[in-house]
Amino acid sequence: MGAITYDTEIPSSISAAKIFKAVVLDVDTLVPKIMPQAIKNVEILEGDGGVGTIKVIHFGEGSQYKSVQHRVDAIDKENLTHSYSIVEGDVLGDVIESITYHVKIVPTEDGGSICKKRSIYNTKGDAVISEEKIKEGKESAMVMFKAIEAYLHANPDA
């Protein structure tokens, strides 16, 4: 199995604690509410939301995919870090075994934050992932993050 790793940083004007709450702790209910075309709903198969929890994310009608199974690998509310893996689903296709994400929200001096995300695509055998597939993943993550950020700006008490 091979691995392809890339890092992404997304700046935000939202405070680190608030964006962490939205993109990690409340994401299962927040995204279906603000982007139903992307994610229809999230179903917990086992666990309580903490480490080891297995979720099925059902994509909305605007997606080319049906669903993915997501496992929470680590979560640290004090240090604003979260790790999870996509372990099943049509998004993995024929060449990807799993995708692991490590997210850290870092406060900035101006009261905002930076979302630092490492994505690790674990391939089957010697399979190669196209740049287009990686770009697609980066873009969908950016769109979702910015939609959550816009929602928080429009709903400061959320």
PDB file of C-alpha atoms in Angstrom:
ATOM      1  CA  MET A   1       0.000   0.000   0.000  1.00  0.00           C
ATOM      2  CA  GLY A   2       1.279   3.438  -0.938  1.00  0.00           C
ATOM      3  CA  ALA A   3       0.405   6.786   0.572  1.00  0.00           C
ATOM      4  CA  ILE A   4       0.023  10.262  -0.852  1.00  0.00           C
ATOM      5  CA  THR A   5       0.047  13.100   1.666  1.00  0.00           C
ATOM      6  CA  TYR A   6      -0.824  16.737   1.208  1.00  0.00           C
ATOM      7  CA  ASP A   7      -1.298  19.647   3.578  1.00  0.00           C
ATOM      8  CA  THR A   8      -3.842  22.449   3.331  1.00  0.00           C
ATOM      9  CA  GLU A   9      -4.190  25.635   5.369  1.00  0.00           C
ATOM     10  CA  ILE A  10      -7.422  27.615   5.374  1.00  0.00           C
ATOM     11  CA  PRO A  11      -7.426  31.000   7.139  1.00  0.00           C
ATOM     12  CA  SER A  12     -10.579  32.138   8.913  1.00  0.00           C
ATOM     13  CA  SER A  13     -11.738  35.291  10.664  1.00  0.00           C
ATOM     14  CA  ILE A  14     -13.678  33.065  13.123  1.00  0.00           C
ATOM     15  CA  SER A  15     -12.003  32.287  16.465  1.00  0.00           C
ATOM     16  CA  ALA A  16     -10.264  28.929  16.801  1.00  0.00           C
ATOM     17  CA  ALA A  17     -12.616  27.595  19.503  1.00  0.00           C
ATOM     18  CA  LYS A  18     -15.747  28.581  17.558  1.00  0.00           C
ATOM     19  CA  ILE A  19     -14.603  27.175  14.213  1.00  0.00           C
ATOM     20  CA  PHE A  20     -13.456  23.936  15.916  1.00  0.00           C
ATOM     21  CA  LYS A  21     -16.869  23.537  17.499  1.00  0.00           C
ATOM     22  CA  ALA A  22     -18.548  24.036  14.120  1.00  0.00           C
ATOM     23  CA  VAL A  23     -16.259  21.966  11.864  1.00  0.00           C
ATOM     24  CA  VAL A  24     -15.631  19.142  14.332  1.00  0.00           C
ATOM     25  CA  LEU A  25     -18.190  18.936  17.139  1.00  0.00           C
ATOM     26  CA  ASP A  26     -21.334  20.222  15.362  1.00  0.00           C
ATOM     27  CA  VAL A  27     -20.514  19.301  11.748  1.00  0.00           C
ATOM     28  CA  ASP A  28     -22.876  16.286  11.621  1.00  0.00           C
ATOM     29  CA  THR A  29     -25.932  18.475  12.139  1.00  0.00           C
ATOM     30  CA  LEU A  30     -24.621  21.778  10.788  1.00  0.00           C
ATOM     31  CA  VAL A  31     -23.585  20.770   7.259  1.00  0.00           C
ATOM     32  CA  PRO A  32     -26.835  18.948   6.345  1.00  0.00           C
ATOM     33  CA  LYS A  33     -28.640  22.128   7.470  1.00  0.00           C
ATOM     34  CA  ILE A  34     -26.551  24.621   5.482  1.00  0.00           C
ATOM     35  CA  MET A  35     -25.479  22.382   2.543  1.00  0.00           C
ATOM     36  CA  PRO A  36     -28.177  19.711   2.055  1.00  0.00           C
ATOM     37  CA  GLN A  37     -27.164  19.329  -1.587  1.00  0.00           C
ATOM     38  CA  ALA A  38     -23.734  18.135  -0.370  1.00  0.00           C
ATOM     39  CA  ILE A  39     -24.629  16.088   2.718  1.00  0.00           C
ATOM     40  CA  LYS A  40     -28.112  14.730   3.303  1.00  0.00           C
ATOM     41  CA  ASN A  41     -27.513  13.366   6.811  1.00  0.00           C
ATOM     42  CA  VAL A  42     -25.066  11.653   9.130  1.00  0.00           C
ATOM     43  CA  GLU A  43     -25.918   8.434  10.916  1.00  0.00           C
ATOM     44  CA  ILE A  44     -23.913   7.123  13.883  1.00  0.00           C
ATOM     45  CA  LEU A  45     -23.521   3.351  13.576  1.00  0.00           C
ATOM     46  CA  GLU A  46     -21.592   2.892  16.810  1.00  0.00           C
ATOM     47  CA  GLY A  47     -20.079   5.073  19.489  1.00  0.00           C
ATOM     48  CA  ASP A  48     -20.930   8.383  21.124  1.00  0.00           C
ATOM     49  CA  GLY A  49     -19.082  10.795  18.832  1.00  0.00           C
ATOM     50  CA  GLY A  50     -15.721  10.226  20.495  1.00  0.00           C
ATOM     51  CA  VAL A  51     -12.761   8.067  19.499  1.00  0.00           C
ATOM     52  CA  GLY A  52     -13.846   4.859  17.768  1.00  0.00           C
ATOM     53  CA  THR A  53     -17.204   6.236  16.636  1.00  0.00           C
ATOM     54  CA  ILE A  54     -18.278   4.962  13.218  1.00  0.00           C
ATOM     55  CA  LYS A  55     -20.538   7.222  11.140  1.00  0.00           C
ATOM     56  CA  VAL A  56     -22.160   6.909   7.736  1.00  0.00           C
ATOM     57  CA  ILE A  57     -22.303  10.173   5.838  1.00  0.00           C
ATOM     58  CA  HIS A  58     -25.070  10.153   3.217  1.00  0.00           C
ATOM     59  CA  PHE A  59     -24.368  12.606   0.432  1.00  0.00           C
ATOM     60  CA  GLY A  60     -27.024  14.888  -1.003  1.00  0.00           C
ATOM     61  CA  GLU A  61     -28.526  14.766  -4.454  1.00  0.00           C
ATOM     62  CA  GLY A  62     -25.902  17.208  -5.741  1.00  0.00           C
ATOM     63  CA  SER A  63     -23.107  14.715  -5.111  1.00  0.00           C
ATOM     64  CA  GLN A  64     -21.785  12.065  -7.472  1.00  0.00           C
ATOM     65  CA  TYR A  65     -21.298   9.760  -4.458  1.00  0.00           C
ATOM     66  CA  LYS A  66     -23.811   7.935  -2.244  1.00  0.00           C
ATOM     67  CA  SER A  67     -22.117   7.582   1.141  1.00  0.00           C
ATOM     68  CA  VAL A  68     -18.908   7.051   3.094  1.00  0.00           C
ATOM     69  CA  GLN A  69     -18.112   5.382   6.365  1.00  0.00           C
ATOM     70  CA  HIS A  70     -16.097   7.617   8.665  1.00  0.00           C
ATOM     71  CA  ARG A  71     -14.200   6.568  11.812  1.00  0.00           C
ATOM     72  CA  VAL A  72     -13.154   9.021  14.536  1.00  0.00           C
ATOM     73  CA  ASP A  73      -9.489   8.237  15.313  1.00  0.00           C
ATOM     74  CA  ALA A  74      -8.689  11.033  17.784  1.00  0.00           C
ATOM     75  CA  ILE A  75     -10.265  14.176  19.168  1.00  0.00           C
ATOM     76  CA  ASP A  76      -8.736  16.714  21.559  1.00  0.00           C
ATOM     77  CA  LYS A  77     -11.042  19.594  22.456  1.00  0.00           C
ATOM     78  CA  GLU A  78      -8.360  21.431  24.459  1.00  0.00           C
ATOM     79  CA  ASN A  79      -5.734  21.400  21.718  1.00  0.00           C
ATOM     80  CA  LEU A  80      -8.339  21.761  18.945  1.00  0.00           C
ATOM     81  CA  THR A  81      -7.234  18.664  17.042  1.00  0.00           C
ATOM     82  CA  HIS A  82      -9.247  15.949  15.322  1.00  0.00           C
ATOM     83  CA  SER A  83      -8.256  12.899  13.286  1.00  0.00           C
ATOM     84  CA  TYR A  84     -10.608  10.718  11.303  1.00  0.00           C
ATOM     85  CA  SER A  85     -10.542   8.216   8.464  1.00  0.00           C
ATOM     86  CA  ILE A  86     -12.791   7.408   5.531  1.00  0.00           C
ATOM     87  CA  VAL A  87     -12.777   3.596   5.606  1.00  0.00           C
ATOM     88  CA  GLU A  88     -15.611   2.615   3.226  1.00  0.00           C
ATOM     89  CA  GLY A  89     -17.701   4.137   0.475  1.00  0.00           C
ATOM     90  CA  ASP A  90     -17.882   4.791  -3.221  1.00  0.00           C
ATOM     91  CA  VAL A  91     -15.723   7.919  -2.858  1.00  0.00           C
ATOM     92  CA  LEU A  92     -12.725   5.598  -2.358  1.00  0.00           C
ATOM     93  CA  GLY A  93     -13.121   4.062  -5.817  1.00  0.00           C
ATOM     94  CA  ASP A  94     -10.898   1.240  -7.018  1.00  0.00           C
ATOM     95  CA  VAL A  95      -7.528   2.688  -6.046  1.00  0.00           C
ATOM     96  CA  ILE A  96      -7.938   4.093  -2.514  1.00  0.00           C
ATOM     97  CA  GLU A  97      -7.920   1.847   0.560  1.00  0.00           C
ATOM     98  CA  SER A  98      -8.684   4.690   2.997  1.00  0.00           C
ATOM     99  CA  ILE A  99      -8.190   8.407   3.551  1.00  0.00           C
ATOM    100  CA  THR A 100      -6.987   9.736   6.897  1.00  0.00           C
ATOM    101  CA  TYR A 101      -7.325  13.374   7.905  1.00  0.00           C
ATOM    102  CA  HIS A 102      -5.548  15.216  10.705  1.00  0.00           C
ATOM    103  CA  VAL A 103      -7.069  18.610  11.521  1.00  0.00           C
ATOM    104  CA  LYS A 104      -5.647  21.251  13.840  1.00  0.00           C
ATOM    105  CA  ILE A 105      -7.242  24.654  14.386  1.00  0.00           C
ATOM    106  CA  VAL A 106      -4.650  27.254  15.349  1.00  0.00           C
ATOM    107  CA  PRO A 107      -5.562  30.669  16.817  1.00  0.00           C
ATOM    108  CA  THR A 108      -4.147  33.739  15.087  1.00  0.00           C
ATOM    109  CA  GLU A 109      -3.121  37.036  16.671  1.00  0.00           C
ATOM    110  CA  ASP A 110      -6.047  38.885  15.087  1.00  0.00           C
ATOM    111  CA  GLY A 111      -8.632  36.680  16.850  1.00  0.00           C
ATOM    112  CA  GLY A 112      -9.198  34.439  13.839  1.00  0.00           C
ATOM    113  CA  SER A 113      -7.739  31.045  13.114  1.00  0.00           C
ATOM    114  CA  ILE A 114      -6.074  28.779  10.599  1.00  0.00           C
ATOM    115  CA  CYS A 115      -7.404  25.315   9.854  1.00  0.00           C
ATOM    116  CA  LYS A 116      -4.406  23.081   9.150  1.00  0.00           C
ATOM    117  CA  LYS A 117      -5.384  19.826   7.524  1.00  0.00           C
ATOM    118  CA  ARG A 118      -3.194  16.899   6.513  1.00  0.00           C
ATOM    119  CA  SER A 119      -4.806  14.400   4.148  1.00  0.00           C
ATOM    120  CA  ILE A 120      -3.269  10.963   3.649  1.00  0.00           C
ATOM    121  CA  TYR A 121      -4.584   8.894   0.755  1.00  0.00           C
ATOM    122  CA  ASN A 122      -3.692   5.231   1.337  1.00  0.00           C
ATOM    123  CA  THR A 123      -3.738   3.476  -2.004  1.00  0.00           C
ATOM    124  CA  LYS A 124      -4.364  -0.154  -2.864  1.00  0.00           C
ATOM    125  CA  GLY A 125      -1.133  -1.811  -3.984  1.00  0.00           C
ATOM    126  CA  ASP A 126       0.851   0.414  -6.312  1.00  0.00           C
ATOM    127  CA  ALA A 127      -2.194   2.347  -7.482  1.00  0.00           C
ATOM    128  CA  VAL A 128      -1.736   5.992  -8.404  1.00  0.00           C
ATOM    129  CA  ILE A 129      -4.220   8.743  -7.570  1.00  0.00           C
ATOM    130  CA  SER A 130      -4.726  11.415 -10.188  1.00  0.00           C
ATOM    131  CA  GLU A 131      -3.987  15.049  -9.430  1.00  0.00           C
ATOM    132  CA  GLU A 132      -7.607  15.700 -10.414  1.00  0.00           C
ATOM    133  CA  LYS A 133      -8.885  13.421  -7.613  1.00  0.00           C
ATOM    134  CA  ILE A 134      -6.684  15.203  -5.062  1.00  0.00           C
ATOM    135  CA  LYS A 135      -7.759  18.628  -6.359  1.00  0.00           C
ATOM    136  CA  GLU A 136     -11.409  17.524  -6.114  1.00  0.00           C
ATOM    137  CA  GLY A 137     -10.918  16.566  -2.448  1.00  0.00           C
ATOM    138  CA  LYS A 138      -9.181  19.853  -1.632  1.00  0.00           C
ATOM    139  CA  GLU A 139     -11.882  21.913  -3.339  1.00  0.00           C
ATOM    140  CA  SER A 140     -14.796  20.143  -1.650  1.00  0.00           C
ATOM    141  CA  ALA A 141     -13.146  20.594   1.772  1.00  0.00           C
ATOM    142  CA  MET A 142     -12.572  24.302   1.067  1.00  0.00           C
ATOM    143  CA  VAL A 143     -16.163  24.860  -0.096  1.00  0.00           C
ATOM    144  CA  MET A 144     -17.571  23.153   3.005  1.00  0.00           C
ATOM    145  CA  PHE A 145     -15.258  25.063   5.370  1.00  0.00           C
ATOM    146  CA  LYS A 146     -16.131  28.417   3.771  1.00  0.00           C
ATOM    147  CA  ALA A 147     -19.878  27.597   3.901  1.00  0.00           C
ATOM    148  CA  ILE A 148     -19.579  26.870   7.627  1.00  0.00           C
ATOM    149  CA  GLU A 149     -17.596  30.076   8.116  1.00  0.00           C
ATOM    150  CA  ALA A 150     -20.255  32.102   6.238  1.00  0.00           C
ATOM    151  CA  TYR A 151     -22.989  30.502   8.341  1.00  0.00           C
ATOM    152  CA  LEU A 152     -21.159  31.470  11.549  1.00  0.00           C
ATOM    153  CA  HIS A 153     -20.793  35.060  10.328  1.00  0.00           C
ATOM    154  CA  ALA A 154     -24.500  35.236   9.501  1.00  0.00           C
ATOM    155  CA  ASN A 155     -25.453  33.513  12.788  1.00  0.00           C
ATOM    156  CA  PRO A 156     -22.990  34.800  15.422  1.00  0.00           C
ATOM    157  CA  ASP A 157     -24.856  33.048  18.266  1.00  0.00           C
ATOM    158  CA  ALA A 158     -24.671  29.621  16.585  1.00  0.00           C
TER     159      ALA A 158
END
